[in-house]
Coordinates of N, CA and C in Angstrom, one line a residue:
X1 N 43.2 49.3 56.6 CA 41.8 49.7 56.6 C 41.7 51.0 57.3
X2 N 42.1 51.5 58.6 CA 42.1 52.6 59.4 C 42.9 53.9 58.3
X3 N 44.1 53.6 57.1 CA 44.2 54.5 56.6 C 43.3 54.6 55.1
X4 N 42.3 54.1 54.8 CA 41.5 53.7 53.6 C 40.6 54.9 53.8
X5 N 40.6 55.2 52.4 CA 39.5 56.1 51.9 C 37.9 56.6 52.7
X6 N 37.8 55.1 52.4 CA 36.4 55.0 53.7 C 36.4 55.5 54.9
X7 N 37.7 55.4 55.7 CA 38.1 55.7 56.9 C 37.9 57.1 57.1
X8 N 38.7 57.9 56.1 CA 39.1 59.3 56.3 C 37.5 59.9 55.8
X9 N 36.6 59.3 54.9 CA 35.5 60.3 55.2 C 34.8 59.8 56.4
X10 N 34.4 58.5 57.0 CA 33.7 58.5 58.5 C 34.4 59.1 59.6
X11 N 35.7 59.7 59.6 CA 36.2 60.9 60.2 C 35.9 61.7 60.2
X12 N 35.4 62.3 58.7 CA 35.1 64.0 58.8 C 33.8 64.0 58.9
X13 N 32.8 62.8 59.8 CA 31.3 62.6 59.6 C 30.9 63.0 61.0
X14 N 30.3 64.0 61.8 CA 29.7 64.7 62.8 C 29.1 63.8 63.4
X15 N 28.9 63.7 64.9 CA 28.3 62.8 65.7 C 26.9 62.4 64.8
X16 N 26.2 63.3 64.7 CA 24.5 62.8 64.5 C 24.4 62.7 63.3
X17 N 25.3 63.1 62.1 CA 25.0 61.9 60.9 C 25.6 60.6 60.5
X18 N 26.2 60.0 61.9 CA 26.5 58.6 61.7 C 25.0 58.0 61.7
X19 N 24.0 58.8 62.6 CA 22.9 58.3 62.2 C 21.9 58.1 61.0
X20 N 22.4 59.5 60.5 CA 21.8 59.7 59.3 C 22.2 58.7 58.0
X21 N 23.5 58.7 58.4 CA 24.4 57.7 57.3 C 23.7 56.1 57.3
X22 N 23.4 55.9 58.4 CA 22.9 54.6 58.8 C 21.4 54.6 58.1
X23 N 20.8 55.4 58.3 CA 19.0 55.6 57.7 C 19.2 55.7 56.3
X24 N 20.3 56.6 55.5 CA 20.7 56.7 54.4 C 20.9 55.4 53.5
X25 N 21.7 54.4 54.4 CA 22.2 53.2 53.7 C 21.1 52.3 54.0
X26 N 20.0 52.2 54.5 CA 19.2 51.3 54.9 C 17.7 51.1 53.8
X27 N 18.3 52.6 52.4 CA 17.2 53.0 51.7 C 17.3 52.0 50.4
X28 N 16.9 51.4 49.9 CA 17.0 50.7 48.8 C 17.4 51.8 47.6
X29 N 16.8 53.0 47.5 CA 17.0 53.7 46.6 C 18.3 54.0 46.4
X30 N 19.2 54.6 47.5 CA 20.4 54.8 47.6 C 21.6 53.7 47.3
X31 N 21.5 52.8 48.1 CA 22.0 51.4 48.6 C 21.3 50.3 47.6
X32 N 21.8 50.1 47.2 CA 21.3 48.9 45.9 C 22.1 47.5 46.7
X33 N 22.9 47.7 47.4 CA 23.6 46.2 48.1 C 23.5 46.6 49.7
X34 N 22.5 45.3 50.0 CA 23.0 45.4 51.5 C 24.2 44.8 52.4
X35 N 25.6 44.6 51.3 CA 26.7 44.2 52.3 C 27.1 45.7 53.0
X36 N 26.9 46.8 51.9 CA 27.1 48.2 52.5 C 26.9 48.1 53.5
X37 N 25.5 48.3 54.3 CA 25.0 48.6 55.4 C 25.6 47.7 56.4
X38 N 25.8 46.1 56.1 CA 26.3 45.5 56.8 C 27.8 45.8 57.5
X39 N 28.5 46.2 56.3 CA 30.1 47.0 56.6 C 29.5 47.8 57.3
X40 N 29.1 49.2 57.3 CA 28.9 50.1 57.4 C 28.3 49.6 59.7
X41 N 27.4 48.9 59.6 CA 27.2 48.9 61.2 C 28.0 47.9 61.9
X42 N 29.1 47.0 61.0 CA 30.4 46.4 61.7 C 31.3 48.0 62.7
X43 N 31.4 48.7 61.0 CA 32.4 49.7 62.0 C 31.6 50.5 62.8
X44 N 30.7 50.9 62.9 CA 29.9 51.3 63.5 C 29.9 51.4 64.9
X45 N 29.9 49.7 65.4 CA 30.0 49.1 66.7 C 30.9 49.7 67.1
X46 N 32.2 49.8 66.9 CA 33.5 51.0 67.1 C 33.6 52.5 67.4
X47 N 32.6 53.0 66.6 CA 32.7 54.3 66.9 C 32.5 54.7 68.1
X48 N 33.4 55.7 68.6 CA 34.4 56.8 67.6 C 35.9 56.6 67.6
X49 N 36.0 54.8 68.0 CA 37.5 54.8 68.3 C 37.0 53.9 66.5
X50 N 37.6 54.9 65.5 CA 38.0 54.0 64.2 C 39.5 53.2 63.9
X51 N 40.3 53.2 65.4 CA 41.5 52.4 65.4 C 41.5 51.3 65.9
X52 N 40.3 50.5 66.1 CA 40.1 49.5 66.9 C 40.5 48.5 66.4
X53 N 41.4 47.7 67.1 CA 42.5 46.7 66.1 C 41.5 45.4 65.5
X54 N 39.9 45.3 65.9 CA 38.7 44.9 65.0 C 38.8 45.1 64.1
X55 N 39.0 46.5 63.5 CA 38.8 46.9 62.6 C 39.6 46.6 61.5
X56 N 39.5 45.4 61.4 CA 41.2 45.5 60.2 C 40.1 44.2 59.1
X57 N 40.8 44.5 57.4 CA 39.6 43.7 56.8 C 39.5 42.2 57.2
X58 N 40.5 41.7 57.3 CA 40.0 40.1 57.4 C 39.2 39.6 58.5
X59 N 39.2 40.6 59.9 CA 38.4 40.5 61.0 C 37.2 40.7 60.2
X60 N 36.7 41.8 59.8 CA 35.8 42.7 59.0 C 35.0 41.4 58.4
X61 N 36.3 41.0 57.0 CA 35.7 39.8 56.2 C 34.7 39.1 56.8
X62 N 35.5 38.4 57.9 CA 35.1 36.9 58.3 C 33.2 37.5 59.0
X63 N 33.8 38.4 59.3 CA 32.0 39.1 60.1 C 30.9 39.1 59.3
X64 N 31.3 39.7 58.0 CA 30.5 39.8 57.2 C 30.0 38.3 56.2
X65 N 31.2 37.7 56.1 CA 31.3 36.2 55.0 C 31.5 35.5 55.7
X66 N 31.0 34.6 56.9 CA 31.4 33.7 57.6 C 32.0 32.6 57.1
X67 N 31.0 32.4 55.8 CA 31.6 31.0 55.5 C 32.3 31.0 54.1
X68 N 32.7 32.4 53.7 CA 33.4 32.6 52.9 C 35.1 32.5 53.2
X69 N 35.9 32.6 51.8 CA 37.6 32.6 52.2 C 37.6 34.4 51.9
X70 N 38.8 34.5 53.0 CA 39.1 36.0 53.0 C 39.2 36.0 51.2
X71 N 39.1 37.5 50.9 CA 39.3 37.8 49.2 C 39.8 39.5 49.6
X72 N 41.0 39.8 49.4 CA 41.2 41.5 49.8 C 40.5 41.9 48.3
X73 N 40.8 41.5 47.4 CA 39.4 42.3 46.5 C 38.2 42.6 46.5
X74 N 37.7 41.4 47.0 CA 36.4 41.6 47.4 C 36.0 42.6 48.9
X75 N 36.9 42.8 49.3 CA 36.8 43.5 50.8 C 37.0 45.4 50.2
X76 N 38.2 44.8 49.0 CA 38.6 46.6 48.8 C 37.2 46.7 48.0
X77 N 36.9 46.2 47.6 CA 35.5 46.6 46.2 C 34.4 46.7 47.4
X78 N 34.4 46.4 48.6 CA 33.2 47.0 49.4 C 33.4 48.2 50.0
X79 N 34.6 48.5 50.7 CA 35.0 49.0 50.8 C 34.6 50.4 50.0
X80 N 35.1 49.9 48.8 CA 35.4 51.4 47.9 C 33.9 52.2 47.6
X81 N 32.8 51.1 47.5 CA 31.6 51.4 47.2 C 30.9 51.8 48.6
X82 N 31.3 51.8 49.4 CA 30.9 52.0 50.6 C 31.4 53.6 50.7
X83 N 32.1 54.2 50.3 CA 32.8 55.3 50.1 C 32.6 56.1 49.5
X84 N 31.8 55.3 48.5 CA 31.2 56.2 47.1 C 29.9 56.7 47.3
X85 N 29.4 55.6 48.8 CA 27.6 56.0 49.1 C 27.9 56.7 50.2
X86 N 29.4 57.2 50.6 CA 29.4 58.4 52.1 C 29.4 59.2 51.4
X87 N 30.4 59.6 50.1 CA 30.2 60.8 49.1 C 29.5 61.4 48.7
X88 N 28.0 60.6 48.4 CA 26.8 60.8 48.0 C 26.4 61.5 48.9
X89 N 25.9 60.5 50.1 CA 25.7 61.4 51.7 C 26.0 62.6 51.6
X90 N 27.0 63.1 51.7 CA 27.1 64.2 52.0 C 27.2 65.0 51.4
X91 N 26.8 65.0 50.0 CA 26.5 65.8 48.9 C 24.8 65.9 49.2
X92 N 24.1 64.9 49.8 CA 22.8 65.0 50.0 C 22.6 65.6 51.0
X93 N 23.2 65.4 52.4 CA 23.1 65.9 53.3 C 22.9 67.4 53.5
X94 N 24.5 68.1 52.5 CA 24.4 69.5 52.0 C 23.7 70.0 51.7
X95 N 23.1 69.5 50.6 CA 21.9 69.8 49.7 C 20.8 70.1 50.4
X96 N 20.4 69.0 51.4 CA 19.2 69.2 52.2 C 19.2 70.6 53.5
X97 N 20.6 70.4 53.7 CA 20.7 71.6 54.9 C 20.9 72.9 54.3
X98 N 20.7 73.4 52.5 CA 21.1 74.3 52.8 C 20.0 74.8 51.5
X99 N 19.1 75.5 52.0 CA 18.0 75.7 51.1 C 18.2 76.4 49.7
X100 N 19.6 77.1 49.9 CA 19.5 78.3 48.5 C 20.5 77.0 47.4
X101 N 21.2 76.1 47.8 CA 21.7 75.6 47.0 C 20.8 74.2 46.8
X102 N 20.1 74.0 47.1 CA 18.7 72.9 46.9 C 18.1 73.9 45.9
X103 N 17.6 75.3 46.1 CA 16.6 75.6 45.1 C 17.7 76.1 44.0
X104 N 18.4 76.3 44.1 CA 19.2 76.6 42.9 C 19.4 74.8 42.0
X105 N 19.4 74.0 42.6 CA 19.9 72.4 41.8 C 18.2 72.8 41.1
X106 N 17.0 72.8 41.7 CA 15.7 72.5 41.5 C 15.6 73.2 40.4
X107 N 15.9 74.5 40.2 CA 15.5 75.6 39.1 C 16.7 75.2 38.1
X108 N 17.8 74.5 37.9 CA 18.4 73.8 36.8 C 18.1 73.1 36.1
X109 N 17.2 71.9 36.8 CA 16.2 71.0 36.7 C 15.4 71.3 35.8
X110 N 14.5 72.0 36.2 CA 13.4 72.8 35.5 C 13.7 73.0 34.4
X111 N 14.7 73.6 34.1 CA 15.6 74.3 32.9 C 16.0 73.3 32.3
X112 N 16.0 72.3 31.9 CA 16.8 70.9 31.6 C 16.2 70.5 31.2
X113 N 14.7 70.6 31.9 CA 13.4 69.4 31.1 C 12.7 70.1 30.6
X114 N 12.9 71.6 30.6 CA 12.2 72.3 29.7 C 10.7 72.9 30.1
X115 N 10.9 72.6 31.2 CA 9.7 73.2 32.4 C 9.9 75.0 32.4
X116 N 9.8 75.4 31.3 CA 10.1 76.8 30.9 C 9.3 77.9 32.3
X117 N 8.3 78.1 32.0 CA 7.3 78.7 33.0 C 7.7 78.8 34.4
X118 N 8.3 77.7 35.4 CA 8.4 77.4 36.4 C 9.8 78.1 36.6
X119 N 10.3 77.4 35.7 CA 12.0 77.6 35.9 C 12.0 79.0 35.9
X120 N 11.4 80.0 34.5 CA 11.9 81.6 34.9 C 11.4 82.1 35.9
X121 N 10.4 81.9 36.2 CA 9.6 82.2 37.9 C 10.4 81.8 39.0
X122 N 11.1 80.8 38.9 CA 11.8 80.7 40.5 C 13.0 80.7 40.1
X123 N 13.6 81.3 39.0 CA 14.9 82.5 38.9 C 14.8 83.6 39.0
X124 N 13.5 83.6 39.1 CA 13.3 85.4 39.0 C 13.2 85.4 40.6
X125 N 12.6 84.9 41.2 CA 12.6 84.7 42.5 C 13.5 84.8 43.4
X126 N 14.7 83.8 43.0 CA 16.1 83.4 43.7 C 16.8 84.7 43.3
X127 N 16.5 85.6 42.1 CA 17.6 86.6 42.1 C 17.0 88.1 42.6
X128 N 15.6 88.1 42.9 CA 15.2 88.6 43.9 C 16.2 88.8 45.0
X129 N 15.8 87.7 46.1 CA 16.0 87.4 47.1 C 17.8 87.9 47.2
X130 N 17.7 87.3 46.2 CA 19.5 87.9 46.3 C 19.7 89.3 46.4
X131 N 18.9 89.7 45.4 CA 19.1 91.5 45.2 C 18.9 92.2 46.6
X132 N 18.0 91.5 47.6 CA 17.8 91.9 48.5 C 18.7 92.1 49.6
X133 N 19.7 91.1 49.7 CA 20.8 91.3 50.4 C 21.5 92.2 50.6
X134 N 21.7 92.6 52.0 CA 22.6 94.2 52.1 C 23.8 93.4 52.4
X135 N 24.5 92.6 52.7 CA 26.1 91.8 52.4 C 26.3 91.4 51.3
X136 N 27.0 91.7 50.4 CA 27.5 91.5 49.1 C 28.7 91.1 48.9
X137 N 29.4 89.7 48.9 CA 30.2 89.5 49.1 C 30.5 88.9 47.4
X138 N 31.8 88.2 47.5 CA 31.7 87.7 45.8 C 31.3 86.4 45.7
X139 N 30.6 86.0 46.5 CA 29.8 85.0 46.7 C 28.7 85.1 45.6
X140 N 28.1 86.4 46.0 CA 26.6 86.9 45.7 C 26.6 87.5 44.3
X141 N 27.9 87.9 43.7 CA 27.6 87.9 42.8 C 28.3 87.1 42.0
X142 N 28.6 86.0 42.2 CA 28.9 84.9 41.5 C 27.4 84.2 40.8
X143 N 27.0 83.8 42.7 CA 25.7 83.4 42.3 C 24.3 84.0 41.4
X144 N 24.2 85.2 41.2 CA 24.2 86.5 40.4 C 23.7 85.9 39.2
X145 N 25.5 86.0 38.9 CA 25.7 85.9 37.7 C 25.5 84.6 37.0
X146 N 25.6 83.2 37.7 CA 25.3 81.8 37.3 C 23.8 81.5 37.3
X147 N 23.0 82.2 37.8 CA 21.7 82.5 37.4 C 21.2 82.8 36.4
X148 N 21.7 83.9 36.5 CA 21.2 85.3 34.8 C 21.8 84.6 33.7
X149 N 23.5 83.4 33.7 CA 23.6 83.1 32.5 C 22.6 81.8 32.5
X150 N 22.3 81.1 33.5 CA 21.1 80.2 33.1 C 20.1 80.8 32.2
X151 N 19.7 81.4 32.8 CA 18.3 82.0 32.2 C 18.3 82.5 31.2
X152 N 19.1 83.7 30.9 CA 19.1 83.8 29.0 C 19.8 82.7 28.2
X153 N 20.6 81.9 28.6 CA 21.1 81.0 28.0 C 20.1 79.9 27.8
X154 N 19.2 79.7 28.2 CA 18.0 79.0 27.9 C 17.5 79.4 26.8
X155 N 17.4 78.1 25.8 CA 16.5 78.4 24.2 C 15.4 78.8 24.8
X156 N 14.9 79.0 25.1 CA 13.2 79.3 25.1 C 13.2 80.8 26.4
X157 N 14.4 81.3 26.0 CA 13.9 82.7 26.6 C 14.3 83.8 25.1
X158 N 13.3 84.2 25.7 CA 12.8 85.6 24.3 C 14.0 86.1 24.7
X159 N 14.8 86.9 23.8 CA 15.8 87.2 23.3 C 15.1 89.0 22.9
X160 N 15.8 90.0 23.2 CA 14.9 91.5 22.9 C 15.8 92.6 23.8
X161 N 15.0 93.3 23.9 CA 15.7 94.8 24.6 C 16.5 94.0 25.9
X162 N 15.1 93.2 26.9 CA 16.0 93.1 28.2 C 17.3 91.9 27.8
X163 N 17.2 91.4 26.7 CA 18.1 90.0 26.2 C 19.8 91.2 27.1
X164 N 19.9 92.5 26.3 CA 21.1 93.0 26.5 C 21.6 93.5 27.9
X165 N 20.4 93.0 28.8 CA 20.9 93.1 30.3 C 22.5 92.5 30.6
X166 N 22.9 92.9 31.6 CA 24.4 92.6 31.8 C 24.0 91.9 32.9
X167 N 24.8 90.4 32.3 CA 24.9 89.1 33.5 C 25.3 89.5 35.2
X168 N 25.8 90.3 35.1 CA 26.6 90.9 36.5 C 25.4 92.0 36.9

């Protein structure tokens, strides 16, 4: 258990989003099973020592299934799905903490469902803001350029003199 997948990402998880992880899994939206959450505040009780000889699955099992027989499949399949909702986490977590790559998913969005109007206005915006930048790393013009090919690459942008702008 201590070397399991699950393990190695509640390792790389910062003191104050064990909390968040915890509010995360308690969302029905996210969490469609609540044995998750239940795994999830077994090891909990442990943290930050994740070697706590507790922690091993059939101890785990029995906590969770009392009146169930141990099943390691049924423990790895919680396990594994429990792993798959830290994943998520922290793809959301990112997303939330970091505003240019939130409004960049948003204005994709836009562009997907065909929300034409909205979407060129807050590309035009986001590559503002960029232009504005006196640090220019190749960061910046990556992101640049993954912009500008959104946006003419979109059917529903007029195609004309500015079409021959250079992506870069």
């Amino acid at each position: 258990m201590h070397h399991s997948k699950l393990f190695q990402l509640l390792r790389l998880l910062e003191p104050n989003e064990w909390h968040w992880l915890h509010k995360f899994l308690k969302s029905p939206y996210h969490n469609p099973n609540p044995q998750y959450l239940q795994l999830f505040k077994y090891i909990k009780k442990y943290h930050p020592n994740l070697e706590h000889p507790k922690l091993n699955k059939e101890i785990a099992f029995k906590k969770l299934f009392p009146k169930a027989t141990f099943t390691p499949q049924k423990m790895r399949k919680l396990m594994h799905e429990l792993a798959i909702l830290i994943e998520e986490f922290l793809v959301i977590h990112h997303v939330k903490n970091n505003t240019f790559e939130h409004r960049k998913i948003y204005i994709s969005e836009l562009g997907r469902r065909n929300h034409y109007k909205t979407f060129e206005k807050e590309t035009h915006k986001l590559l503002h803001e960029l232009e504005q930048e006196e640090k220019r790393s190749e960061n910046h013009f990556l992101e640049r350029y993954q912009l500008r090919k959104q946006l003419f690459g979109h059917p529903l942008t007029v195609r004309g003199q500015e079409s021959g702008e250079k992506l870069l």
